[in-house]
Amino acid sequence: MERSLVLLKPDCVQRRLVGNIISRFEEKAINIIAMKLIQVTPELAKQHYAEHVEKPFYPGLEEFITGAPVVAMVVEGLEVIRVVRDMLGATNGLKAAAGTIRGDYSSSRQMNLVHASDGPEASQREINLYFSPSEICPYSPTLTPWFKAGDE
Ligand code: CMP
C-alpha cells in the first residue's frame, strides 16, 4: 500500500469541481484516509514548493495557491502515487490527454486543478506538511473484496 498527498487547488474549489474530482478517485477505489479544507499560507506554499521557489514562475504560483482555499487529502491504495498522477495527466492542461482530469477540465499550465505527490519521498514530506498523524484515519472499505482479488 502507498499513500499520496493530493491537493484540490483553488481553481478546483472555485470552479465547483471538488465533488466531481473526489468521485473520480472513489470510482477508482482509491481510499481517502484524510481530508480538510484549508487556506494555504505563503509560508506553507514555500515549504510545499521548495524546489520551485527560485523559478521565475514561483511568485505567480504562490499567488495562485494562496488565492482561495484548497482541499487537502491523503489517499491510499496499491501503486497510488503513480495511479493518481496518471489520472491527473500532464502538468499543462493543454497537453494533458483527453480522459485525464487535467485533459478534461484544465486549459492551463498553472491552473491545473489538482496536485499529487510525484514519488514516495515527496509523498512522505508533503503528507507531514499538511497533516498531523492524528488527522489520518486509515480504514478497510467493506467493499474491498469487490475491488480486487485477495492476492493482488
Ligand atoms: P503541481 O503538480 O502542483 O507542481 C508545481 C506546480 O507549479 C504545477 O503543478 C503547476 O501548477 C505550476 N507550474 C509548473 N510549471 C509551471 C510553469 N512553467 N509556469 C507556471 N506554473 C507552473
Tab-separated table of C-alpha atoms and ligand atoms in Angstrom:
chain	number	residue	atom	x	y	z
A	1	MET	CA	0.000	0.000	0.000
A	2	GLU	CA	1.175	3.526	-0.809
A	3	ARG	CA	-0.020	6.952	0.278
A	4	SER	CA	-0.058	10.222	-1.649
A	5	LEU	CA	-0.829	13.839	-0.801
A	6	VAL	CA	-3.492	15.253	-3.108
A	7	LEU	CA	-4.487	18.932	-3.209
A	8	LEU	CA	-7.622	20.120	-4.963
A	9	LYS	CA	-6.262	23.544	-5.827
A	10	PRO	CA	-8.006	26.933	-5.601
A	11	ASP	CA	-9.220	26.737	-9.220
A	12	CYS	CA	-10.826	23.359	-8.454
A	13	VAL	CA	-12.616	24.777	-5.381
A	14	GLN	CA	-13.681	27.998	-7.142
A	15	ARG	CA	-14.942	26.117	-10.206
A	16	ARG	CA	-17.080	23.769	-8.051
A	17	LEU	CA	-15.229	20.700	-9.331
A	18	VAL	CA	-14.376	19.277	-5.877
A	19	GLY	CA	-17.217	16.727	-5.793
A	20	ASN	CA	-16.531	15.649	-9.349
A	21	ILE	CA	-12.820	15.028	-8.733
A	22	ILE	CA	-13.428	13.204	-5.444
A	23	SER	CA	-15.950	10.997	-7.286
A	24	ARG	CA	-13.281	10.016	-9.821
A	25	PHE	CA	-10.983	8.843	-7.020
A	26	GLU	CA	-13.840	6.980	-5.302
A	27	GLU	CA	-14.900	5.316	-8.552
A	28	LYS	CA	-11.293	4.111	-8.996
A	29	ALA	CA	-11.477	2.522	-5.497
A	30	ILE	CA	-8.797	4.860	-4.158
A	31	ASN	CA	-9.209	5.177	-0.399
A	32	ILE	CA	-9.381	8.712	1.061
A	33	ILE	CA	-7.966	8.466	4.596
A	34	ALA	CA	-7.698	12.196	5.472
A	35	MET	CA	-9.331	15.339	4.083
A	36	LYS	CA	-9.746	19.020	5.026
A	37	LEU	CA	-10.423	22.460	3.511
A	38	ILE	CA	-7.570	24.831	4.316
A	39	GLN	CA	-6.138	28.189	3.331
A	40	VAL	CA	-2.516	27.750	2.202
A	41	THR	CA	-0.276	30.469	3.639
A	42	PRO	CA	2.740	31.897	1.797
A	43	GLU	CA	4.962	30.082	4.343
A	44	LEU	CA	3.309	26.715	3.649
A	45	ALA	CA	3.460	27.370	-0.116
A	46	LYS	CA	7.221	27.979	0.100
A	47	GLN	CA	7.693	24.735	2.049
A	48	HIS	CA	5.490	22.708	-0.280
A	49	TYR	CA	7.013	24.115	-3.470
A	50	ALA	CA	10.572	24.420	-2.101
A	51	GLU	CA	12.049	23.051	-5.357
A	52	HIS	CA	10.278	25.804	-7.361
A	53	VAL	CA	10.872	28.824	-5.072
A	54	GLU	CA	13.743	30.142	-7.208
A	55	LYS	CA	11.958	29.603	-10.523
A	56	PRO	CA	10.569	32.571	-12.465
A	57	PHE	CA	7.010	31.257	-12.232
A	58	TYR	CA	7.083	30.867	-8.425
A	59	PRO	CA	5.577	34.294	-7.494
A	60	GLY	CA	2.562	33.570	-9.699
A	61	LEU	CA	2.302	30.030	-8.337
A	62	GLU	CA	2.290	31.309	-4.734
A	63	GLU	CA	-0.340	33.950	-5.534
A	64	PHE	CA	-2.477	31.256	-7.154
A	65	ILE	CA	-2.154	28.577	-4.469
A	66	THR	CA	-2.853	31.079	-1.645
A	67	GLY	CA	-5.681	32.811	-3.550
A	68	ALA	CA	-8.571	30.645	-2.270
A	69	PRO	CA	-8.917	27.543	-0.079
A	70	VAL	CA	-7.690	24.122	-1.161
A	71	VAL	CA	-8.963	20.665	-0.251
A	72	ALA	CA	-6.053	18.598	1.071
A	73	MET	CA	-6.346	14.805	1.108
A	74	VAL	CA	-4.281	11.760	1.881
A	75	VAL	CA	-5.153	8.882	-0.416
A	76	GLU	CA	-4.127	5.266	-0.033
A	77	GLY	CA	-4.013	2.336	-2.422
A	78	LEU	CA	-1.858	-0.024	-4.444
A	79	GLU	CA	0.641	1.996	-6.540
A	80	VAL	CA	-1.485	5.019	-5.681
A	81	ILE	CA	1.271	7.595	-6.323
A	82	ARG	CA	1.565	6.610	-9.994
A	83	VAL	CA	-2.120	5.804	-10.407
A	84	VAL	CA	-3.190	9.283	-9.237
A	85	ARG	CA	-0.528	11.014	-11.363
A	86	ASP	CA	-1.795	9.036	-14.376
A	87	MET	CA	-5.362	10.105	-13.573
A	88	LEU	CA	-4.257	13.778	-13.450
A	89	GLY	CA	-2.410	13.755	-16.780
A	90	ALA	CA	0.391	16.078	-17.918
A	91	THR	CA	1.110	19.236	-15.867
A	92	ASN	CA	-0.108	21.526	-18.645
A	93	GLY	CA	-3.836	21.094	-19.156
A	94	LEU	CA	-3.425	21.953	-22.839
A	95	LYS	CA	-1.116	18.952	-23.254
A	96	ALA	CA	-2.869	16.502	-20.908
A	97	ALA	CA	-4.555	13.565	-22.640
A	98	ALA	CA	-8.330	13.567	-23.009
A	99	GLY	CA	-9.861	11.385	-20.315
A	100	THR	CA	-7.444	12.591	-17.653
A	101	ILE	CA	-8.634	15.117	-15.080
A	102	ARG	CA	-6.497	17.946	-16.480
A	103	GLY	CA	-7.174	16.859	-20.054
A	104	ASP	CA	-10.900	17.065	-19.430
A	105	TYR	CA	-11.094	20.233	-17.298
A	106	SER	CA	-7.910	22.352	-17.500
A	107	SER	CA	-6.544	24.563	-20.255
A	108	SER	CA	-3.658	25.957	-18.212
A	109	ARG	CA	-0.119	25.139	-17.056
A	110	GLN	CA	-0.574	26.839	-13.696
A	111	MET	CA	-4.288	26.311	-13.062
A	112	ASN	CA	-4.135	22.562	-13.436
A	113	LEU	CA	-6.755	21.805	-10.751
A	114	VAL	CA	-5.050	19.062	-8.723
A	115	HIS	CA	-1.620	18.422	-7.208
A	116	ALA	CA	-0.384	14.933	-6.331
A	117	SER	CA	2.948	13.763	-4.882
A	118	ASP	CA	5.414	12.621	-7.547
A	119	GLY	CA	7.192	9.885	-5.553
A	120	PRO	CA	7.465	8.147	-2.175
A	121	GLU	CA	9.830	10.737	-0.635
A	122	ALA	CA	7.700	13.677	-1.777
A	123	SER	CA	4.602	11.883	-0.531
A	124	GLN	CA	6.006	11.432	2.982
A	125	ARG	CA	7.273	15.020	3.116
A	126	GLU	CA	4.039	16.541	1.785
A	127	ILE	CA	1.744	14.443	3.995
A	128	ASN	CA	3.739	15.619	7.028
A	129	LEU	CA	3.433	19.244	5.863
A	130	TYR	CA	-0.363	19.156	5.587
A	131	PHE	CA	-1.479	16.599	8.193
A	132	SER	CA	-0.676	15.569	11.733
A	133	PRO	CA	-0.724	11.793	12.398
A	134	SER	CA	-3.992	12.102	14.377
A	135	GLU	CA	-5.776	13.552	11.313
A	136	ILE	CA	-5.113	10.413	9.240
A	137	CYS	CA	-7.812	7.732	9.543
A	138	PRO	CA	-6.822	4.535	7.722
A	139	TYR	CA	-9.624	2.004	7.336
A	140	SER	CA	-10.540	-1.009	5.218
A	141	PRO	CA	-13.576	-0.386	2.986
A	142	THR	CA	-16.035	-3.251	3.345
A	143	LEU	CA	-16.242	-3.384	-0.477
A	144	THR	CA	-12.532	-4.249	-0.812
A	145	PRO	CA	-13.267	-7.879	-1.892
A	146	TRP	CA	-15.209	-6.414	-4.853
A	147	PHE	CA	-12.395	-4.074	-5.871
A	148	LYS	CA	-9.539	-6.576	-6.162
A	149	ALA	CA	-8.659	-10.233	-5.690
A	150	GLY	CA	-7.156	-11.342	-2.413
A	151	ASP	CA	-3.700	-11.956	-3.934
A	152	GLU	CA	-3.424	-8.518	-5.587
B	1	CMP	P1	1.964	20.899	-9.404
B	1	CMP	O1	1.797	19.484	-9.820
B	1	CMP	O2	1.215	21.349	-8.196
B	1	CMP	O3	3.512	21.229	-9.187
B	1	CMP	C1	4.058	22.512	-9.339
B	1	CMP	C2	3.076	23.480	-9.923
B	1	CMP	O4	3.665	24.637	-10.489
B	1	CMP	C3	2.383	22.809	-11.102
B	1	CMP	O5	1.505	21.838	-10.637
B	1	CMP	C4	1.773	23.993	-11.795
B	1	CMP	O6	0.593	24.451	-11.142
B	1	CMP	C5	2.870	25.027	-11.587
B	1	CMP	N1	3.783	25.111	-12.738
B	1	CMP	C6	4.648	24.194	-13.178
B	1	CMP	N2	5.355	24.667	-14.223
B	1	CMP	C7	4.923	25.929	-14.424
B	1	CMP	C8	5.283	26.948	-15.350
B	1	CMP	N3	6.246	26.768	-16.250
B	1	CMP	N4	4.631	28.116	-15.254
B	1	CMP	C9	3.670	28.301	-14.325
B	1	CMP	N5	3.294	27.371	-13.399
B	1	CMP	C10	3.923	26.193	-13.459
